[in-house]
Coordinates of C-alpha atoms in Angstrom, one line a residue:
Chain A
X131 CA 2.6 35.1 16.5
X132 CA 2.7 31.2 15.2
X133 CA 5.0 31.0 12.0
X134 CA 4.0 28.8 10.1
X135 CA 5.7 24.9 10.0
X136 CA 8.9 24.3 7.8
X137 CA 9.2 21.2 5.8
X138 CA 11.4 20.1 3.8
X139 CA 10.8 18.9 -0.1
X140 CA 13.2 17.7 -2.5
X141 CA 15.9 20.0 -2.3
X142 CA 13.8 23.0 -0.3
X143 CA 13.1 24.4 3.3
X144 CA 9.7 25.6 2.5
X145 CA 6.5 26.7 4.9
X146 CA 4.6 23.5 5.0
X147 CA 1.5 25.2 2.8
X148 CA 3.8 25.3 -0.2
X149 CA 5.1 22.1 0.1
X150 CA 3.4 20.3 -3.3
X151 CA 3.9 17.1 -4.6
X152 CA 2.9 15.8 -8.5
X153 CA -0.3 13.5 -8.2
X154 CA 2.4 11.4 -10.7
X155 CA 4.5 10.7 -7.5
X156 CA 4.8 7.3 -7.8
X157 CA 4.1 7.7 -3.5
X158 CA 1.1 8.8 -4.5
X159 CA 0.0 6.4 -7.5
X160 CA 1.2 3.0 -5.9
X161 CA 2.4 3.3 -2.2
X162 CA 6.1 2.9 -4.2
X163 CA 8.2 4.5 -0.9
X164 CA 9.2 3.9 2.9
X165 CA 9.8 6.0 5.5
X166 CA 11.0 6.6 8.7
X167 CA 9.9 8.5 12.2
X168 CA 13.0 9.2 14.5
X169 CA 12.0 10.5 18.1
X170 CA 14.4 14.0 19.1
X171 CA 14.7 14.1 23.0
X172 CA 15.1 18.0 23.2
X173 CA 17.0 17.9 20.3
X174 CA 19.3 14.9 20.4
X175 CA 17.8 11.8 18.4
X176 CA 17.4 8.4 19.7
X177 CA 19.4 5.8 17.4
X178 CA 19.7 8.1 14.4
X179 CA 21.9 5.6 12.6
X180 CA 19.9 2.6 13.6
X181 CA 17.2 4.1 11.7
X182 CA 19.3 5.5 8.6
X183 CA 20.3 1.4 8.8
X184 CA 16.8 0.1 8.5
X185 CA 16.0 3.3 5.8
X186 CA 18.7 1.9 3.4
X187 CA 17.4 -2.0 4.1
X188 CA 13.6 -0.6 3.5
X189 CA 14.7 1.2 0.2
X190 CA 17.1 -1.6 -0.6
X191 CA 13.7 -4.3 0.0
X192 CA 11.9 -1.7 -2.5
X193 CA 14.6 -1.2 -5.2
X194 CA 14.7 2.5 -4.5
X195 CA 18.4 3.9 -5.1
X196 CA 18.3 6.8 -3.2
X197 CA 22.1 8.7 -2.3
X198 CA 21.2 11.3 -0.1
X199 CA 21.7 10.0 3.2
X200 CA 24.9 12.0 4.2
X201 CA 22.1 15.2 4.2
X202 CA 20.0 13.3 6.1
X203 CA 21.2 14.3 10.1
X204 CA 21.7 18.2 8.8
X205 CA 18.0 18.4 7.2
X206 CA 17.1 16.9 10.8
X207 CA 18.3 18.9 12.5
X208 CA 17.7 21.9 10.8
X209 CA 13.5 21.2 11.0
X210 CA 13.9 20.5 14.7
X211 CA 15.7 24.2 15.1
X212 CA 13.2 25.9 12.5
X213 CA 9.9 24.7 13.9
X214 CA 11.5 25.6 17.3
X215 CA 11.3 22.0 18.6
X216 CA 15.3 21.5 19.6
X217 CA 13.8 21.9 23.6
X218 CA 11.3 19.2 22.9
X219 CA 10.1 15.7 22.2
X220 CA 9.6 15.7 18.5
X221 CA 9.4 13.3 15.9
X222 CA 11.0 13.9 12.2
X223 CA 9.3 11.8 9.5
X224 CA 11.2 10.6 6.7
X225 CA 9.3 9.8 3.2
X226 CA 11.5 8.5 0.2
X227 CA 9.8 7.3 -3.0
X228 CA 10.5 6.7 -6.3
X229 CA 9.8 9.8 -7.7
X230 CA 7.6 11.2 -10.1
X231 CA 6.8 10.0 -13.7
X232 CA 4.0 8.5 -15.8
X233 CA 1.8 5.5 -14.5
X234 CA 3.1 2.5 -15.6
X235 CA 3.5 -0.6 -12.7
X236 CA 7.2 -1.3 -13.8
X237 CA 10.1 1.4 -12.3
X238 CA 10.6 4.5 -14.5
X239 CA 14.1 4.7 -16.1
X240 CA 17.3 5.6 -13.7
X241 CA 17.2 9.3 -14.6
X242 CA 13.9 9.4 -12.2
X243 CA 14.7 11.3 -8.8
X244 CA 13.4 9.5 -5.8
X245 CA 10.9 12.3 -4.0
X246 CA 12.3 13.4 -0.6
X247 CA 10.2 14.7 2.0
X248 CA 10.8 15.6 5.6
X249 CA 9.4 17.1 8.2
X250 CA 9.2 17.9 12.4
X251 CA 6.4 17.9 14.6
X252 CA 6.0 17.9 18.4
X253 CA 5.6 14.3 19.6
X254 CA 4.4 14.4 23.8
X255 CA 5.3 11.6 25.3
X256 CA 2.1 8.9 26.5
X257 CA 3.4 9.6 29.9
X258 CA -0.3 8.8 31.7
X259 CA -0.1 5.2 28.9
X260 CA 3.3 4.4 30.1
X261 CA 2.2 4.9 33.8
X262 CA -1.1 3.4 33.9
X263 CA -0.7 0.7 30.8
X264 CA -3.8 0.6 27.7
X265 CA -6.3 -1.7 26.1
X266 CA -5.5 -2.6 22.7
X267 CA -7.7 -5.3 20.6
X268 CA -7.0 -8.2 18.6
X269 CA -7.5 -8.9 14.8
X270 CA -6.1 -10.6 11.8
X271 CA -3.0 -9.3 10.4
X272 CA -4.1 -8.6 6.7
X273 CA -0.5 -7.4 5.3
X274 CA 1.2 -8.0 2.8
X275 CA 4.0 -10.7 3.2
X276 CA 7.1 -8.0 3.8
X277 CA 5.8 -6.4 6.6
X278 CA 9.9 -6.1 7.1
X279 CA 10.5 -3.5 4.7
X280 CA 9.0 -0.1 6.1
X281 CA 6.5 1.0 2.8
X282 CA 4.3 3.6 3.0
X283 CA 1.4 1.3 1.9
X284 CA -0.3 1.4 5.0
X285 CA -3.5 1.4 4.0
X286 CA -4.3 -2.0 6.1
X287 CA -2.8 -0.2 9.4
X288 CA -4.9 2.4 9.1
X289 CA -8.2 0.3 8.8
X290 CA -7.4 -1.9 11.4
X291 CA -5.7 0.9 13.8
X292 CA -9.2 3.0 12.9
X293 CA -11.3 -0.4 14.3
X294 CA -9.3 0.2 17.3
X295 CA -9.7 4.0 17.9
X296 CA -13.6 2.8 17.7
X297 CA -13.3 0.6 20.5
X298 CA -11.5 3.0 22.4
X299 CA -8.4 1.2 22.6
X300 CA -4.7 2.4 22.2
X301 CA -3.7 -0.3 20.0
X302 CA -4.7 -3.3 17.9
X303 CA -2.6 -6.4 18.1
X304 CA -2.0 -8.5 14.7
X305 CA -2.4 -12.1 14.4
X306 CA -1.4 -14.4 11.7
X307 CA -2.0 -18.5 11.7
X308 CA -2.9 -18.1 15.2
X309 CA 0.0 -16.2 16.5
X310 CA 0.6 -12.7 17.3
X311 CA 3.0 -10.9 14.5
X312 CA 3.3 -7.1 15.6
X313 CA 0.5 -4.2 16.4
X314 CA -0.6 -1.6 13.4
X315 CA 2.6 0.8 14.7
X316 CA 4.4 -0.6 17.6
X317 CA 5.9 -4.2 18.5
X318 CA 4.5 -6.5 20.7
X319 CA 6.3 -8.1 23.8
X320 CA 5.0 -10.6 25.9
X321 CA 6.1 -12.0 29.3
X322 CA 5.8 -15.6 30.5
X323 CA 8.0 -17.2 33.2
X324 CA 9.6 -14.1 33.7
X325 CA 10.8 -14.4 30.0
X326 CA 9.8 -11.3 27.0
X327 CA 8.7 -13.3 24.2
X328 CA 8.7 -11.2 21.2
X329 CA 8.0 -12.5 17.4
X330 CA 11.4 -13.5 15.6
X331 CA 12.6 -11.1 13.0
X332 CA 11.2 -12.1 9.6
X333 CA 9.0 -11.1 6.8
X334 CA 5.9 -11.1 9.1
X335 CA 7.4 -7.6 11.5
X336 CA 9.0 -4.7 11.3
X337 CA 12.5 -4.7 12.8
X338 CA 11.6 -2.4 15.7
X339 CA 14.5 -0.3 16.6
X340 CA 12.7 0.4 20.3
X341 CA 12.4 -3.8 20.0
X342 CA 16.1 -3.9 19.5
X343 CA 16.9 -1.6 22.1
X344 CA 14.5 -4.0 24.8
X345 CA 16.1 -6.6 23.9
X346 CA 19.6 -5.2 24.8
X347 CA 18.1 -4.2 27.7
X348 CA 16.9 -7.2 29.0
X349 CA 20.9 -8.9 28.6
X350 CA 21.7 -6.5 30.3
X351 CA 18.7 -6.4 33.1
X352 CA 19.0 -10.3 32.9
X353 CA 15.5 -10.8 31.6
X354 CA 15.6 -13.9 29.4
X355 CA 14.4 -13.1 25.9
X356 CA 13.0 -15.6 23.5
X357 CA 12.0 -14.7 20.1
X358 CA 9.1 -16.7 19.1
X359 CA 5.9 -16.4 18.7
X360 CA 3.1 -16.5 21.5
X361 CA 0.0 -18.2 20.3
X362 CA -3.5 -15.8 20.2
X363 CA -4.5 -18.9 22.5
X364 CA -1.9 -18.7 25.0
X365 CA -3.2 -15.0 26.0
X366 CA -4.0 -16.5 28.8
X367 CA -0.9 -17.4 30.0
X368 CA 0.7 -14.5 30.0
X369 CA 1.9 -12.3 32.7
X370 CA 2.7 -9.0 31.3
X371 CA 2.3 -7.5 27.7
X372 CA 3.7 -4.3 26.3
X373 CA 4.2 -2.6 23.2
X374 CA 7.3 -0.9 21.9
X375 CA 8.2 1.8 19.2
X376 CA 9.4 4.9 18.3
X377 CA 6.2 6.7 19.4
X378 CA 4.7 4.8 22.1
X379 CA 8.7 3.8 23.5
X380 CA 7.3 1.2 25.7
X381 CA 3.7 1.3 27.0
X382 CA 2.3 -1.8 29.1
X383 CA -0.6 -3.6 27.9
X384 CA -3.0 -4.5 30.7
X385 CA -6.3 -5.8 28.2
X386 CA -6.0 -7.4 25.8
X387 CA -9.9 -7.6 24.5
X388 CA -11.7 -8.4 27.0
X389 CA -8.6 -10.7 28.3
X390 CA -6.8 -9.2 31.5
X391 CA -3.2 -9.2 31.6
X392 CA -1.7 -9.8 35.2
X393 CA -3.7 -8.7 38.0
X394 CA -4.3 -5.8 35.5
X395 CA -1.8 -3.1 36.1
X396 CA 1.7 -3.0 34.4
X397 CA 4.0 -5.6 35.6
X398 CA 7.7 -6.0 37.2
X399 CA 9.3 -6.6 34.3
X400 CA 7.4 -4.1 32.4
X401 CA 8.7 -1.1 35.2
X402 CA 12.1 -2.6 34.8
X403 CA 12.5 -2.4 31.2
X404 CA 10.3 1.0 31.2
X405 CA 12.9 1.7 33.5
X406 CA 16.3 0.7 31.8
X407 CA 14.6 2.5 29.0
X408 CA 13.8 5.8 30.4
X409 CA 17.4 6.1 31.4
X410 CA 19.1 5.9 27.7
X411 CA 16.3 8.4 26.6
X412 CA 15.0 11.2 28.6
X413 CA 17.6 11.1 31.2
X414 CA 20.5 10.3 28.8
X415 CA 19.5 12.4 26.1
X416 CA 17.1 14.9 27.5
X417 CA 18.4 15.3 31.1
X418 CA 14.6 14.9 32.2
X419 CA 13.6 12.0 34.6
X420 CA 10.6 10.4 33.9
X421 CA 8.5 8.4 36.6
X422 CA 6.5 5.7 36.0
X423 CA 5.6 3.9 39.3
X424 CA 2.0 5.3 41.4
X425 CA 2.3 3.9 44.2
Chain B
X176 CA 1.7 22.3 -32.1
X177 CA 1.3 20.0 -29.4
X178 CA -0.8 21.3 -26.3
X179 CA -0.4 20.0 -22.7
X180 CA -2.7 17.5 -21.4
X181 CA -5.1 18.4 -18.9
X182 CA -6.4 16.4 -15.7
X183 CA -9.1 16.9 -13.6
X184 CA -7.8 17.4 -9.5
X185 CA -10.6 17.9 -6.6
X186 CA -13.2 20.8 -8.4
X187 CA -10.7 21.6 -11.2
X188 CA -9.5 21.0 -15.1
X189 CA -6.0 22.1 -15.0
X190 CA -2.8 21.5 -17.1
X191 CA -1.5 18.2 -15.9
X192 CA 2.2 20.7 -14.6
X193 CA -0.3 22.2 -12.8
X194 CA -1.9 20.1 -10.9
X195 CA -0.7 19.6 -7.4
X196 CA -1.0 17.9 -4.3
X197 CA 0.3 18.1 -0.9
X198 CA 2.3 15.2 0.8
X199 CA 0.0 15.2 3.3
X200 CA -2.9 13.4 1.7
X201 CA -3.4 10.5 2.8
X202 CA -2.9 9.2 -0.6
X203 CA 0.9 9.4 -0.2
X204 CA 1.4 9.2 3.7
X205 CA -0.6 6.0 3.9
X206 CA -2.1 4.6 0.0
X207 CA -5.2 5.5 1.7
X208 CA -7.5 5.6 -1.5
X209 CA -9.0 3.7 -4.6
X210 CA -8.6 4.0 -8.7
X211 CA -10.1 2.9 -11.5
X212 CA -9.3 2.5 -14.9
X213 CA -12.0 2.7 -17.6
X214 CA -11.2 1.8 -21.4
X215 CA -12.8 4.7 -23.8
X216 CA -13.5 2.6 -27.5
X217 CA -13.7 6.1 -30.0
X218 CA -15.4 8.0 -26.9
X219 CA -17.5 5.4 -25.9
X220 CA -16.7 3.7 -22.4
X221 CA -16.7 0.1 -21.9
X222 CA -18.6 -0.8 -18.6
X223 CA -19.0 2.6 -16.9
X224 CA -21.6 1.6 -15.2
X225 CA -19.6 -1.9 -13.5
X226 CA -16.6 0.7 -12.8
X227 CA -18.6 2.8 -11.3
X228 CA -20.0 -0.1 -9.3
X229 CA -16.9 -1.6 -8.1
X230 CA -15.4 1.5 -7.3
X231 CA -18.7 2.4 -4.8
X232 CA -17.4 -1.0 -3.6
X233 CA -13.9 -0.1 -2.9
X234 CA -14.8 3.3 -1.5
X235 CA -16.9 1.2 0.9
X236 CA -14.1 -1.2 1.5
X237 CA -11.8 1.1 3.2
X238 CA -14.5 3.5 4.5
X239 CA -14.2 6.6 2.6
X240 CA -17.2 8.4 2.1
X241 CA -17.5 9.7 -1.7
X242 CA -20.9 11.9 -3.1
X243 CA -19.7 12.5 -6.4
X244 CA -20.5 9.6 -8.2
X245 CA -23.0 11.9 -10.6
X246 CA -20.4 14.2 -11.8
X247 CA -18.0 11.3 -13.0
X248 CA -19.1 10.6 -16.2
X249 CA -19.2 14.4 -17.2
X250 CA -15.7 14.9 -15.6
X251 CA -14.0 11.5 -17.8
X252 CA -15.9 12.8 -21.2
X253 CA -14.7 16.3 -21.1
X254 CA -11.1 14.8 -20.1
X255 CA -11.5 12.2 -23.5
X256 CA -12.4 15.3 -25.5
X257 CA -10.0 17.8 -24.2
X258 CA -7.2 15.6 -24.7
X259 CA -8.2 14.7 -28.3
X260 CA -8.9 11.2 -27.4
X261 CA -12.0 11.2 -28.4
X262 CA -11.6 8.7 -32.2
X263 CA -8.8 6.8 -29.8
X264 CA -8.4 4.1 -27.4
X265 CA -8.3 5.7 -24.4
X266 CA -8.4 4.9 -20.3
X267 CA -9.5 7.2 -18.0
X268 CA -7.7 6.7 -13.9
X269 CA -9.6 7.8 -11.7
X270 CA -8.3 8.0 -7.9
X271 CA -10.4 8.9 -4.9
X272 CA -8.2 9.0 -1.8
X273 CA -9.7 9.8 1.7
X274 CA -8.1 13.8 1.5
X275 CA -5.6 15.9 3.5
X276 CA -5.1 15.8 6.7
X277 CA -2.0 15.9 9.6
X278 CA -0.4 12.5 9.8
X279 CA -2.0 10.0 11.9
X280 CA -2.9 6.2 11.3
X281 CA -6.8 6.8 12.7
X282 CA -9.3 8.4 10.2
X283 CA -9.5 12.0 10.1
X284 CA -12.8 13.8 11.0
X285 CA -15.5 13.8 8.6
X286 CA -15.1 17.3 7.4
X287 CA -12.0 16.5 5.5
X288 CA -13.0 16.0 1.6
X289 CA -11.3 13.2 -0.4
X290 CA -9.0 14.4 -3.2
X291 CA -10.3 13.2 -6.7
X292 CA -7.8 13.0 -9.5
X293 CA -9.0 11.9 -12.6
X294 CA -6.4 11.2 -16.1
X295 CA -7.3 10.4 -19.6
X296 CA -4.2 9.2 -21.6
X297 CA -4.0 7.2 -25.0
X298 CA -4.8 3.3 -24.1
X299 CA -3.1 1.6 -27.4
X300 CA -4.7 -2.2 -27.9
X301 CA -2.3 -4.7 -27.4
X302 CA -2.6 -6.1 -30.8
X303 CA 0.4 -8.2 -31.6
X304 CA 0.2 -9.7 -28.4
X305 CA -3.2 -10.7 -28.5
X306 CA -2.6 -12.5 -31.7
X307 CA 0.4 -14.1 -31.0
X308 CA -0.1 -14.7 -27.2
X309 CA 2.5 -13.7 -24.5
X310 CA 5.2 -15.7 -22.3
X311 CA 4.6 -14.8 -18.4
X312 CA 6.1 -15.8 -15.0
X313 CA 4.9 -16.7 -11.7
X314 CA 5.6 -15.7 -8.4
X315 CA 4.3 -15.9 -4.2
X316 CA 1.5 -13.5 -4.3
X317 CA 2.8 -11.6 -1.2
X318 CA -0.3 -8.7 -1.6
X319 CA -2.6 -8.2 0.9
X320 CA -5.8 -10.2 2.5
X321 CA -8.2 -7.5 0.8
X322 CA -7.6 -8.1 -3.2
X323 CA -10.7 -7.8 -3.7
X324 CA -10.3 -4.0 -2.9
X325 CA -9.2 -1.9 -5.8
X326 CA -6.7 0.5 -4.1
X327 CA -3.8 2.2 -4.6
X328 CA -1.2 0.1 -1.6
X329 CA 0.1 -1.4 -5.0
X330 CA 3.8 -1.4 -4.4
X331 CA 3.8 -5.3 -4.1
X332 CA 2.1 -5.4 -7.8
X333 CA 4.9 -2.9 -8.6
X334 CA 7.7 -4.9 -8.0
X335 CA 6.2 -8.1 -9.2
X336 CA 5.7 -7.0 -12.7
X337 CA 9.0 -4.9 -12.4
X338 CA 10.2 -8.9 -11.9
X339 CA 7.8 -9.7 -15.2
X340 CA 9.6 -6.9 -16.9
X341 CA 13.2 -7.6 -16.3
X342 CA 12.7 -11.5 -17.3
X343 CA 11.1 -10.6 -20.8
X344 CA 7.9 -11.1 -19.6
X345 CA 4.3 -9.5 -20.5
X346 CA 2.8 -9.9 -16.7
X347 CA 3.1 -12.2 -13.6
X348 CA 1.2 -14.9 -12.4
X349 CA 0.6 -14.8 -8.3
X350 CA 0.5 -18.0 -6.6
X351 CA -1.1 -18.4 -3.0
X352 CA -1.1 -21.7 -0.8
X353 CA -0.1 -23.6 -4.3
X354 CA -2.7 -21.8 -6.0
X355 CA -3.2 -19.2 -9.2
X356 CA -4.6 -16.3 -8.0
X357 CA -4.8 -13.7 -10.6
X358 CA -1.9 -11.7 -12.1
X359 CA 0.1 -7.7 -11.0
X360 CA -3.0 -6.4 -13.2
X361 CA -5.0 -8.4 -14.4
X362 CA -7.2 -11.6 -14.0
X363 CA -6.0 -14.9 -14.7
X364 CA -8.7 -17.8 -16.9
X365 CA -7.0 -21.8 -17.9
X366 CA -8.7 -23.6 -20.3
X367 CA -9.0 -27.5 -18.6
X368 CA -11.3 -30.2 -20.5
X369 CA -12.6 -27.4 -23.0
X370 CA -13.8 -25.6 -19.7
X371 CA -12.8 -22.5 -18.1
X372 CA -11.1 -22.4 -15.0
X373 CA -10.5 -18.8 -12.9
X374 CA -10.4 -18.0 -9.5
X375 CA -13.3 -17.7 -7.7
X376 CA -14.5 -14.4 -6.7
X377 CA -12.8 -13.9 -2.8
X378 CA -10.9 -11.1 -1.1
X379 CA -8.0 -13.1 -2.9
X380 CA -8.6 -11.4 -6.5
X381 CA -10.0 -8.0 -7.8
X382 CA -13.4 -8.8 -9.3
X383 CA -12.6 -8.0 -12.9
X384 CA -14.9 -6.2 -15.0
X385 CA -13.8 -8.2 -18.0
X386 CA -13.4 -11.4 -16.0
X387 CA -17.3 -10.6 -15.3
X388 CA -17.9 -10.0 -19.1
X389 CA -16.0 -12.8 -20.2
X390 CA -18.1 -15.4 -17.7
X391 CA -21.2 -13.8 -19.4
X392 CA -19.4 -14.3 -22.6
X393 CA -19.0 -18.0 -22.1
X394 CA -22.3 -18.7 -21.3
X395 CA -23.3 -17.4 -24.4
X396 CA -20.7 -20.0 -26.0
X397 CA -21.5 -22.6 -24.5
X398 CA -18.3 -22.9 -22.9
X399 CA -18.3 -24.0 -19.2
X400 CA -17.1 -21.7 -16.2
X401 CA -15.9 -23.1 -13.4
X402 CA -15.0 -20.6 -10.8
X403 CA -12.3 -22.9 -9.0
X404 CA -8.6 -22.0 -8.8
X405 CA -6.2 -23.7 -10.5
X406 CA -3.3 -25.5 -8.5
X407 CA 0.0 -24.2 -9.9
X408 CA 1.4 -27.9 -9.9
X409 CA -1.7 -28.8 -12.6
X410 CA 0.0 -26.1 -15.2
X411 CA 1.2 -29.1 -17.5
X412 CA -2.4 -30.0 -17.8
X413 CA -3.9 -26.8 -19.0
X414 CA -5.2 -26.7 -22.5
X415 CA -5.3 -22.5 -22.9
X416 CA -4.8 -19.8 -20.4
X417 CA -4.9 -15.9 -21.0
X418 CA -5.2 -13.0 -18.6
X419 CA -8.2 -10.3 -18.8
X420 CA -8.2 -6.7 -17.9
X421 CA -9.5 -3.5 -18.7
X422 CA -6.2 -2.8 -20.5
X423 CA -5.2 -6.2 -21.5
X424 CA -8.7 -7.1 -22.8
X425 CA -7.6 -10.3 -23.3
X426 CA -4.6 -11.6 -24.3
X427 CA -3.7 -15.4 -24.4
X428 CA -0.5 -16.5 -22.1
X429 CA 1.4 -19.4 -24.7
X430 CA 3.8 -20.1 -21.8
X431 CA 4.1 -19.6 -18.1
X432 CA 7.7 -19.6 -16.5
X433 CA 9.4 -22.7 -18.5
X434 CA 6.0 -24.5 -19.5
X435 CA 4.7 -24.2 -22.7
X436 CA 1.2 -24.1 -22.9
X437 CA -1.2 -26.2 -25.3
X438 CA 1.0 -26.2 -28.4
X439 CA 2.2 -22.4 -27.8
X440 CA -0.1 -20.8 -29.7
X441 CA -3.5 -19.4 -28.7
X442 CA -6.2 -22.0 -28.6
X443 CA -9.5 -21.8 -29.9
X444 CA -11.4 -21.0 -26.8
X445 CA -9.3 -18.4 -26.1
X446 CA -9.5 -17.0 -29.8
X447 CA -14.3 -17.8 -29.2
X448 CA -13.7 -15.7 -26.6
X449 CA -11.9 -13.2 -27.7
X450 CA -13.7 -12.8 -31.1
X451 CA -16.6 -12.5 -28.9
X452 CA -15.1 -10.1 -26.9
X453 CA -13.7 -7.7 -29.8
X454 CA -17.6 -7.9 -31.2
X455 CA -19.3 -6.3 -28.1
X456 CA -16.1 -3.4 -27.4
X457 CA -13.9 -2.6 -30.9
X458 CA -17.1 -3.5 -33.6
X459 CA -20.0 -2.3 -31.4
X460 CA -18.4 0.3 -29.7
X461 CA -16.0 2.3 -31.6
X462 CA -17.5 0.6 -35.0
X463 CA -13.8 -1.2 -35.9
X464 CA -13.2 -4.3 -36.3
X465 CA -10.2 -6.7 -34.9
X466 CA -9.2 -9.9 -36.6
X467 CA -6.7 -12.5 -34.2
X468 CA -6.0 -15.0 -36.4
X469 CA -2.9 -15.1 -38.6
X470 CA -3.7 -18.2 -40.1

């Protein structure tokens, strides 16, 4: 017998039906919340504090004053058990707005409860992506200018993400005055001379926490890292490609619209980060070893 | 005794405490939906028929596929008359998102149906401030590449006016590549030479439905349109300026940040135009009429 999915609302546990929010939520009215998506590796999450960091920056870029964090890890943790996932790779996705009150643009008064809503879900790992790399497309990065904070109004992400899906690709990357920002969900890393170029933290990207991570692992792997830019022009030039993030952890990019990357498979310094990567995650964390080399 | 208001939500009339969503609409995971706002003068809409229009527009803008246009009209009257609106001034918000579905950036399959929300509320005319004019700010217009899309990703027009609000001021001019673009919620017209100046339609600003009138309005009055933007650094040299909206009407702006405009009072384009304005909504509507001049 399936039960039925927990979530968690406000100050509630409740089966996921009978979860119901106010069409007032300002969530709901004007996109006024962030969230967060922390990956559980059977049970044990993967930079839990890294993301309560970026949470408190997003709701700090938003004016949200929200003072429930020290519930956050319990609530967590208590989905992952009740929807049975705590033997799993699962995600828990974090929503915080405003709160609910009458539509006006300008913030309610203080007395105004930012909503809280959590919830688990299984989240498989790409392992055939990760082995065998994707095709993502290009377009222009239509954001809004503080692509930083972590809002929930994604509404451009999920046209442009929906454009890729159509063209059967896993991804689509971003470009703005001519240079690639980030992809709808995941960062972007390129490699050129050996070196991961990655776009510099600022308005124009999210701060990735799996970006952050690379990056450590490339000191310590060696691999040069240079935050800048690569030009939409310069695709050509490049050596390897892949994309990071919570959900897609690091998946090589082998086409890049009808641009090959490489000789078109993933690339050394792809496998090596992939690599470094597994190692702090599934084996770390999970106990699982995770293969990503065919041949 | 005063009874609850009521609000119209996917096939129902309900008492707005009743009426419920759940959190995994796309509405609040991703601002994936459109609104409108239509101004009832004593029960008598102002441009249904443009709303209507634009909001076919914006549905087609971010792909959702909506077949109830024919019912709207119905569904807003009954709303004006069962919340006793109907010898006010009253807006009805209406707000298609793309529906409910489990979380995932890609459209949902076609057999989900968009959630329709639909809110009439009192809509009191601005009447001291557009007789005596208003002070505004400006800032970067950080929104989005698709303006011209009416949706509900507003969090960036949130904190802007929130910014309007906290310095004393009645909206927020937005300022792209050195140029006024239109303001959090509304459209912005300068008065240069005796002519009117306004940002051309573009995915840059929201075609306005009284930004639209108003051009028709001006041809009538002789006065010249010229559908240009205005650089921010020519604000010393403009004569008039005042921001239209379905809710602002329109309402002339006597200073922006530290510059006064004109002599800081509204000039007498602005006060043609709105005299023309009042004659074809407030006197041939609702059968009332609005004087502006103090003098």
């Amino acid at each position: 017998m399936k039960s039925s999915s927990k979530v968690y609302l406000n100050q509630q546990f409740l089966p996921k039906e009978k979860a119901f929010i106010s069409p007032e939520d300002r969530g709901f009215y004007f996109a006024d919340g962030v969230y967060e998506v922390i990956k559980y590796y059977k049970g044990y999450p993967f930079c839990f504090d890294a993301h309560m960091t970026r949470l408190r920056n997003s709701l700090a870029g938003v004016r949200i004053s929200f003072n429930r964090f020290d519930e956050l890890a319990d609530i967590c943790d208590r989905l992952i058990e009740e929807n049975r996932l705590i033997s799993e790779y699962a995600g828990v996705y974090i929503q915080v707005t405003r709160g609910v009150a009458a539509r006006t643009h300008s913030f309610p008064s203080n007395d105004v409860t930012p909503t809280l809503y959590i919830r688990a879900f299984p989240m498989p790992t790409f392992l055939s992506e990760m082995r065998n790399g994707v095709r993502v497309i290009s377009r222009d990065d239509i954001r809004w200018l503080r692509c930083n904070i972590k809002s929930i109004a994604l509404l451009p992400n999920t046209l442009i993400f929906q454009e890729a899906m159509e063209a059967g690709a896993f991804e689509c990357l971003l470009i703005r005055d001519g240079k690639f920002t980030e992809a709808t969900h995941s960062n972007i890393m390129m490699v050129r001379n050996g070196m991961v170029f990655t776009h510099p933290d600022s308005n124009l990207i999210l701060p990735g926490i799996t970006r952050t991570k690379v990056i450590k692992l490339c000191s310590a792997l060696s691999v040069g890292v240079i935050e800048k830019p690569v030009k939409a022009d310069d695709i050509n030039s490049i050596e390897e490609c892949f994309i990071t993030g919570t959900g897609s952890e690091i998946i090589p990019v082998v086409m890049v619209d009808n641009t090959v990357i490489g000789n078109g498979k993933p690339g050394p310094v792809t496998r090596m980060i992939q690599k470094a990567f597994f190692k702090i995650t599934y084996e770390e964390l999970a106990g699982e070893k995770i293969t990503v080399n065919n041949d």
